[in-house]
mmCIF file of C-alpha atoms and ligand atoms in Angstrom:
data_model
loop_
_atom_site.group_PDB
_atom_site.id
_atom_site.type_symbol
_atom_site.label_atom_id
_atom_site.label_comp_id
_atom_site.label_asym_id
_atom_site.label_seq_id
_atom_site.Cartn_x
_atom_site.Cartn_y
_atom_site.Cartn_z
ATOM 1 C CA UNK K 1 0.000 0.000 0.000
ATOM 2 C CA UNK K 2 1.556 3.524 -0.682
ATOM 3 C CA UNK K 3 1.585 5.862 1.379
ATOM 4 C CA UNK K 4 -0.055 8.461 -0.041
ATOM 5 C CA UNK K 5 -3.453 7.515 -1.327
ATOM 6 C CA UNK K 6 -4.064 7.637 -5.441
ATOM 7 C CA UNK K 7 -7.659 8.149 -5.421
ATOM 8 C CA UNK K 8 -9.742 9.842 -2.814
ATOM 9 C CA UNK K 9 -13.000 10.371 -2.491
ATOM 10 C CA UNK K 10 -15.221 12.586 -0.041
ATOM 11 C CA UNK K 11 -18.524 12.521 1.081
ATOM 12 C CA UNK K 12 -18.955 17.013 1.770
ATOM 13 C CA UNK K 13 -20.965 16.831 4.705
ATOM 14 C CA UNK K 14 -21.872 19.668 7.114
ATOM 15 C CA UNK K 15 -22.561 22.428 4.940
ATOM 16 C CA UNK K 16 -26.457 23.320 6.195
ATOM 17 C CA UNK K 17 -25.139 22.622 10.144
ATOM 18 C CA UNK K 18 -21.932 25.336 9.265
ATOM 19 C CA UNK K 19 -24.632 28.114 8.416
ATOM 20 C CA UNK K 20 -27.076 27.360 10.601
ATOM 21 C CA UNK K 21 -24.484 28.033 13.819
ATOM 22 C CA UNK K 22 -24.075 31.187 12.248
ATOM 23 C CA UNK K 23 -28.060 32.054 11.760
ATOM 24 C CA UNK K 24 -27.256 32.252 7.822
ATOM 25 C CA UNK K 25 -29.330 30.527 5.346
ATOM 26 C CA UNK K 26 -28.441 27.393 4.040
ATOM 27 C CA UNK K 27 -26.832 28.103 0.615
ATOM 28 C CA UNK K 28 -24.120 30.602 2.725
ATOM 29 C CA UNK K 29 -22.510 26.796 3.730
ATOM 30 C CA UNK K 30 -23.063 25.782 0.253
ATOM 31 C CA UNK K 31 -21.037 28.550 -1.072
ATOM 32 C CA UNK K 32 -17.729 28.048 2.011
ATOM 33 C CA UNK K 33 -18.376 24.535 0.998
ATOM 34 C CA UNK K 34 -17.389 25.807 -3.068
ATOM 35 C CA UNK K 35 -14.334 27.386 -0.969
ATOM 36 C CA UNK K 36 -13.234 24.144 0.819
ATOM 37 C CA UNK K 37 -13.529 21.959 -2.318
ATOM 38 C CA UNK K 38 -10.959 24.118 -4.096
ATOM 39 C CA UNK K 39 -8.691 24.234 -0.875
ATOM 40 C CA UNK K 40 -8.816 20.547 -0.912
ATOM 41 C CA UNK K 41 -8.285 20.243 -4.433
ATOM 42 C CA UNK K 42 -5.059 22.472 -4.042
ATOM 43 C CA UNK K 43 -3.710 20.319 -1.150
ATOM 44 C CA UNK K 44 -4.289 16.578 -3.157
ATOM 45 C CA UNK K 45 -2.553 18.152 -5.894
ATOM 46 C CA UNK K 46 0.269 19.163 -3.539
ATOM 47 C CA UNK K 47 0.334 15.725 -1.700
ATOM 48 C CA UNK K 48 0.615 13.701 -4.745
ATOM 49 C CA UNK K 49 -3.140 12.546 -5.185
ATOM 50 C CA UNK K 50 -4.177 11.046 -8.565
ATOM 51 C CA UNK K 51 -7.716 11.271 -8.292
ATOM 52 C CA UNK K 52 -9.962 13.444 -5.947
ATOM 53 C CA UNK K 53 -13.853 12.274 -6.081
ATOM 54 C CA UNK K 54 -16.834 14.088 -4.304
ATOM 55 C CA UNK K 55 -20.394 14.029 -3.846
ATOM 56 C CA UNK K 56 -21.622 17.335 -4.685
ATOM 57 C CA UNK K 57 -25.225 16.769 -4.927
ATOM 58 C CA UNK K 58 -27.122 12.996 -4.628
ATOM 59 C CA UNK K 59 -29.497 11.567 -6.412
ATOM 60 C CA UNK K 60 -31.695 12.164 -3.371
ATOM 61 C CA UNK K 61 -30.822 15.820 -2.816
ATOM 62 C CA UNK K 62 -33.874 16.745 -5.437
ATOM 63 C CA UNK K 63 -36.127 16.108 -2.048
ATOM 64 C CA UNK K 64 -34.465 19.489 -0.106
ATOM 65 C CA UNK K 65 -36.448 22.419 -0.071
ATOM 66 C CA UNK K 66 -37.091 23.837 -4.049
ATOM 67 C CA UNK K 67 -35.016 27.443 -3.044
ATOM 68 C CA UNK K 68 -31.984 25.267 -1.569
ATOM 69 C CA UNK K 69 -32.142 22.949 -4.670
ATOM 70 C CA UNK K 70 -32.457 25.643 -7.415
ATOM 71 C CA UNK K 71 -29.996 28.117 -4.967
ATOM 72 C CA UNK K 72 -27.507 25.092 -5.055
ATOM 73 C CA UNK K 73 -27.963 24.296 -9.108
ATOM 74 C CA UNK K 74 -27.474 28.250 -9.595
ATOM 75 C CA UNK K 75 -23.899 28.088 -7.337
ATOM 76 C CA UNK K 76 -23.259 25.083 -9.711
ATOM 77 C CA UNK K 77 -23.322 27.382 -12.569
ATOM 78 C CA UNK K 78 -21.615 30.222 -11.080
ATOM 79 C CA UNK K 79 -19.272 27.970 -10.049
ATOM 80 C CA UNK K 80 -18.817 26.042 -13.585
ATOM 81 C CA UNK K 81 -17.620 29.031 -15.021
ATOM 82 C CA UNK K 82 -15.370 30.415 -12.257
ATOM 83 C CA UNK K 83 -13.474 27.530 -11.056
ATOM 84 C CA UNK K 84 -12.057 26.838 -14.501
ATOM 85 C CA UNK K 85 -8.972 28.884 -15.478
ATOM 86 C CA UNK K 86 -7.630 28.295 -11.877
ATOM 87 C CA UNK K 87 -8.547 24.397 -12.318
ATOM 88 C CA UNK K 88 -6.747 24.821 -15.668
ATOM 89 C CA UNK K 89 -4.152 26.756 -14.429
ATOM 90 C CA UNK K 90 -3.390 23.754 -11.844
ATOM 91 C CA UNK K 91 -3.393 20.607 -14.252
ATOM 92 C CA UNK K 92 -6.817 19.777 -12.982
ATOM 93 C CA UNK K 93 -9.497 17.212 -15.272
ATOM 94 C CA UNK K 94 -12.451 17.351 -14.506
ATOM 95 C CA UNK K 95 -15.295 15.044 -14.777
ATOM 96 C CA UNK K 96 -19.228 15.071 -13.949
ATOM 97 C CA UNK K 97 -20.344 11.371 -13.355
ATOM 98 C CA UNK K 98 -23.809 10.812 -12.627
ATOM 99 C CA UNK K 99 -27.294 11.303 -14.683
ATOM 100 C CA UNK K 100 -27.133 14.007 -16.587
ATOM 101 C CA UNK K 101 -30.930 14.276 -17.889
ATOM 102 C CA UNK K 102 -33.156 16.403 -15.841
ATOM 103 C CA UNK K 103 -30.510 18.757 -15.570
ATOM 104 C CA UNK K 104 -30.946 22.292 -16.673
ATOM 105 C CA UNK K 105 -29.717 23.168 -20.100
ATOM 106 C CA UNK K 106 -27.594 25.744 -18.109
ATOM 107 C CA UNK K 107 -25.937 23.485 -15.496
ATOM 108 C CA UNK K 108 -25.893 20.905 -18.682
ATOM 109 C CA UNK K 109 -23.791 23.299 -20.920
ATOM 110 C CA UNK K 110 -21.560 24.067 -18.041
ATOM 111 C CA UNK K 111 -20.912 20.714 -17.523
ATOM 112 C CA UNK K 112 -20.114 20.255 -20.947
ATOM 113 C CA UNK K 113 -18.162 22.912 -20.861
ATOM 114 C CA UNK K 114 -15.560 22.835 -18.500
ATOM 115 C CA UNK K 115 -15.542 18.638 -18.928
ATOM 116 C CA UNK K 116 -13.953 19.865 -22.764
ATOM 117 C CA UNK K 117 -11.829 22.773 -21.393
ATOM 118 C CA UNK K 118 -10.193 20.769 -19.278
ATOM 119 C CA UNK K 119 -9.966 17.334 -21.225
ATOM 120 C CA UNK K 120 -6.003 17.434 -21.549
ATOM 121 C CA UNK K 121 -4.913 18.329 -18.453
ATOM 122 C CA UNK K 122 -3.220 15.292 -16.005
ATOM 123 C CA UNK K 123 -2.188 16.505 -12.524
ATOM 124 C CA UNK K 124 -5.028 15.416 -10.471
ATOM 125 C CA UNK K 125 -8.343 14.136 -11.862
ATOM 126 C CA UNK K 126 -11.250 15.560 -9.989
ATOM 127 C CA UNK K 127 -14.616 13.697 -10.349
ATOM 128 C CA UNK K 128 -18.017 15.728 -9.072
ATOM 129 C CA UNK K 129 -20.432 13.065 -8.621
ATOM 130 C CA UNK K 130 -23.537 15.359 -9.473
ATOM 131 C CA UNK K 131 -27.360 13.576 -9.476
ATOM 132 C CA UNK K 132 -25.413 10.568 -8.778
ATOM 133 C CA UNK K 133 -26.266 7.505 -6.108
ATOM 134 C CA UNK K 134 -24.129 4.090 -5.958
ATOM 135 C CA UNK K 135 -27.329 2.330 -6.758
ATOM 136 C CA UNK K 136 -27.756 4.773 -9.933
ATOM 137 C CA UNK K 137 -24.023 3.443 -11.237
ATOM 138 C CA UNK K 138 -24.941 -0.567 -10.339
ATOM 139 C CA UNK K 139 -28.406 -0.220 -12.273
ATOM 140 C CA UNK K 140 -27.298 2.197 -15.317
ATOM 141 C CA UNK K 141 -24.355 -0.735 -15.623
ATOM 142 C CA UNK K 142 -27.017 -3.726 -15.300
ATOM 143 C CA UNK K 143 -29.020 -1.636 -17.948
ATOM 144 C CA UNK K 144 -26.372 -1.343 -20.677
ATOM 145 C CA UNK K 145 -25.632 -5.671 -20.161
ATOM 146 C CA UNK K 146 -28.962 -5.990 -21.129
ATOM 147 C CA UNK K 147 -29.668 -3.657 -23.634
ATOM 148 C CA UNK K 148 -25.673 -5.261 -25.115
ATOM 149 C CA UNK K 149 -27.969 -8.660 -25.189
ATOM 150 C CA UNK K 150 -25.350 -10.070 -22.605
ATOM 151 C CA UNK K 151 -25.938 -13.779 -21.850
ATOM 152 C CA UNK K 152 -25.689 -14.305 -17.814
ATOM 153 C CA UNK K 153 -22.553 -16.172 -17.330
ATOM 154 C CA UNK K 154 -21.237 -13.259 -19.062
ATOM 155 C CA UNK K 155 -21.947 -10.611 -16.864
ATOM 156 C CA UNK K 156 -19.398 -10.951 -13.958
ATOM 157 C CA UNK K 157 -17.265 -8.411 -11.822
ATOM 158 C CA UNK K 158 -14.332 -7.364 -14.174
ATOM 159 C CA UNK K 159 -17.662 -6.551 -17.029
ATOM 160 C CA UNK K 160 -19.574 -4.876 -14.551
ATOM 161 C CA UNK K 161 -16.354 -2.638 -13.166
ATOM 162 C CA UNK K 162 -15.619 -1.634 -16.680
ATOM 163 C CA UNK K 163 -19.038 -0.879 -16.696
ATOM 164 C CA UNK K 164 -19.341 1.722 -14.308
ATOM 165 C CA UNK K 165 -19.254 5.154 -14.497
ATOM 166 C CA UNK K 166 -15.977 5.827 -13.384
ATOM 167 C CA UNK K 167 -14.483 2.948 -14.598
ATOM 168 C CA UNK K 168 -11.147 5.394 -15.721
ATOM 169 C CA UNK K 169 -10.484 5.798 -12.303
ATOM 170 C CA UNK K 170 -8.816 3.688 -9.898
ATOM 171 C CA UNK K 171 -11.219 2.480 -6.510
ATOM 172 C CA UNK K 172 -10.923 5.448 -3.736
ATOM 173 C CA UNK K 173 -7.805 4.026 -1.227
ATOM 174 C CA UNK K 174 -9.449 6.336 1.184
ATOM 175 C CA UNK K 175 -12.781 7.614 1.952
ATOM 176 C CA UNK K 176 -13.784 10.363 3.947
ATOM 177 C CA UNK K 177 -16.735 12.052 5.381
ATOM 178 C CA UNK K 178 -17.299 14.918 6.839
ATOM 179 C CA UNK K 179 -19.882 16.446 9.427
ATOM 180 C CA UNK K 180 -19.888 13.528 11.587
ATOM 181 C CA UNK K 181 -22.527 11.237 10.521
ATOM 182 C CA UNK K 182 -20.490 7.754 9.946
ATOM 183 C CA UNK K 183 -22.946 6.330 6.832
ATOM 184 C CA UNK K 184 -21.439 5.883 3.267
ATOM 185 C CA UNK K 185 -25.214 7.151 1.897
ATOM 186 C CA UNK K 186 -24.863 5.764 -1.385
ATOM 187 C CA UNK K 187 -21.708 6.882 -2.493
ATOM 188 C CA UNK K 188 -19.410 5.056 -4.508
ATOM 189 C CA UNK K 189 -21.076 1.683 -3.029
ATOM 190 C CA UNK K 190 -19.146 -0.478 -5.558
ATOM 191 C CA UNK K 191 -15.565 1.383 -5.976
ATOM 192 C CA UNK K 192 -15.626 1.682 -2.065
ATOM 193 C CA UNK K 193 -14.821 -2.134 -1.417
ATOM 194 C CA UNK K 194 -11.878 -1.694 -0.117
ATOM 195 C CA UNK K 195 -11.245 1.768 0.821
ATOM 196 C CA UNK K 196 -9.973 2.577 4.502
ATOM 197 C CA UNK K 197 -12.084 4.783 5.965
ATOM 198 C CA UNK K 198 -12.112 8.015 7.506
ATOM 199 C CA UNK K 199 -15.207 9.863 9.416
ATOM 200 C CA UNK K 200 -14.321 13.418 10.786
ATOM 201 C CA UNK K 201 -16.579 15.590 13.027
ATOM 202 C CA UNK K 202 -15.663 18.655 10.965
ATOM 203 C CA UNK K 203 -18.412 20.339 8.757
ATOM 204 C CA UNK K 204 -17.294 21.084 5.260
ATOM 205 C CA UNK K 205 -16.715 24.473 4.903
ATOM 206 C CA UNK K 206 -13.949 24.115 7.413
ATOM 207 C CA UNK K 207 -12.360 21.165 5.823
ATOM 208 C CA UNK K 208 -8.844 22.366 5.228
ATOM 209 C CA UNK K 209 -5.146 21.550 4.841
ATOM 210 C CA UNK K 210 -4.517 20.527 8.429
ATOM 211 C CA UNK K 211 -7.960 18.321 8.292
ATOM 212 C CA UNK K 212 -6.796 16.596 5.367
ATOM 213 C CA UNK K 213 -3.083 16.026 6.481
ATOM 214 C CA UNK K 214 -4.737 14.398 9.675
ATOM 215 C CA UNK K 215 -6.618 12.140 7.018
ATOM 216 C CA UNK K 216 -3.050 11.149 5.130
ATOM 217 C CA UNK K 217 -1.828 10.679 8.443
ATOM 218 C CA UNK K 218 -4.486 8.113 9.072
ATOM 219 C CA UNK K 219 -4.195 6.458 6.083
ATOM 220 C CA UNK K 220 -0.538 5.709 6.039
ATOM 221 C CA UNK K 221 -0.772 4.542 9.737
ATOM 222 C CA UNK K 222 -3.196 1.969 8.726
HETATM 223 C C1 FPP W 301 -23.979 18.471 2.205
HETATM 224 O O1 FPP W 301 -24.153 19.360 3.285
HETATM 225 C C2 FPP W 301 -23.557 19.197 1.010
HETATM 226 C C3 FPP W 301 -24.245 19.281 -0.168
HETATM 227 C C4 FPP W 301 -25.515 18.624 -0.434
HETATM 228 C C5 FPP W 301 -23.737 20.091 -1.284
HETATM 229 C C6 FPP W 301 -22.272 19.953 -1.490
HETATM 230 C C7 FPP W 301 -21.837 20.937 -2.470
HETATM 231 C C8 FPP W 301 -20.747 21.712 -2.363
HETATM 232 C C9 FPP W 301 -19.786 21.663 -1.251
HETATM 233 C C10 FPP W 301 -20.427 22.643 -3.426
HETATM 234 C C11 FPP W 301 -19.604 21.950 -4.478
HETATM 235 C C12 FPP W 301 -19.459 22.827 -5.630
HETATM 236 C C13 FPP W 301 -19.215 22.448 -6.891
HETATM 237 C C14 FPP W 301 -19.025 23.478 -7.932
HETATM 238 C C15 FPP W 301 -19.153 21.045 -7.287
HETATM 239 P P1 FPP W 301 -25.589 19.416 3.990
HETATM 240 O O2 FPP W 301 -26.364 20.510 3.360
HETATM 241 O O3 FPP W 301 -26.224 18.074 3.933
HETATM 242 O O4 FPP W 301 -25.184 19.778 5.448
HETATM 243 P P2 FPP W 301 -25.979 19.385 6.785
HETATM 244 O O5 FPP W 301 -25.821 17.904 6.950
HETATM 245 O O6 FPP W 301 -25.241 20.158 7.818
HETATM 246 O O7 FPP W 301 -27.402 19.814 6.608
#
């Protein structure tokens, strides 16, 4: 096992609690929570990370309260556009993985977007799992076996893994959440096999460098 891990992946937790202690609405933790993923993006790339993966909004979140959800798919946007030069600026790929109809044609496009703007770059590989839920990836892979006409004793755990949507990635060595709930809440249920994990009591938006080096530190201790 290296040391440092190749592929992590993060459940953001905490965001909603962050604001709250503050008396601030909601979508104020959303947008520290845009300020901690690029922090944490910064520090994997410094620490020799591959792949960064995190659940930015579940399959599930469409149930929150309609001026969260559309305040959230509107920091999306803003945040599409933004993010870019600096992600380009750092070597940083990005990738959307999750079902992309029912999306906006404005989240959609920025997707789209910034997936093609950043296509050649190969420092770190960040993956925003976006309408996404572990189930989603098992059943869209099941889906595509039987609409290829597979016969049973074909379908097996190499096809299915190749199958799924992130099969370019390497499984997460480590997964963390923060916020301090200790469920995996249908993230990366297949990749997450094996991963070591790691459950913090820090909410999101405070998620730094020092919070992730106590992470590594975890990791390489296990
Ligand atoms: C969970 O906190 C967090 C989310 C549902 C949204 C996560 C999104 C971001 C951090 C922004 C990412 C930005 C981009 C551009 C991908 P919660 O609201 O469930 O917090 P709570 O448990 O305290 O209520």
């Amino acid at each position: 096992m290296s040391q440092v891990p190749q592929h992590i992946a993060i459940v953001m937790d905490g965001n909603g609690r962050w604001a709250s202690k503050r008396f601030l609405p909601r979508i104020a933790g959303h947008k520290k929570g845009v300020d901690a993923l690029r922090r944490c993006v910064k520090t994997c790339g410094q620490r020799g990370v591959g792949v960064l993966t995190v659940f930015a909004f579940s399959s599930e979140n469409w149930n929150r309260p309609a001026d969260e959800v559309s305040g959230l798919m509107d920091l999306f946007a803003m945040a599409l556009v933004r993010e870019v030069p600096q992600l380009q600026a750092d070597g940083v790929q990005l990738h959307f993985v999750g079902e992309r109809s029912g999306l906006s044609q404005k989240v959609a496009h920025g997707i789209e977007q910034a997936e093609l703007a950043t296509a050649s770059n190969s420092r770190l590989i960040l993956n925003i799992c976006f309408n996404y839920g572990g189930r989603w990836d098992m059943v869209q892979a099941c889906r595509r076996a039987v609409s290829e006409g597979l016969r049973p004793d074909q379908v097996d755990e190499e096809w299915l893994s190749r199958h799924m949507a992130m099969s370019f990635a390497p499984d997460p060595d480590l997964f963390i959440r923060t916020g301090g709930e200790m469920r995996v809440s249908n993230f990366m249920l297949w990749q997450s096999a094996y991963s070591e994990f790691f459950f913090t009591e820090c909410l999101w938006p405070d998620f730094g460098e020092a919070e992730i080096d106590a992470a590594l530190r975890a990791y390489a201790q296990r």
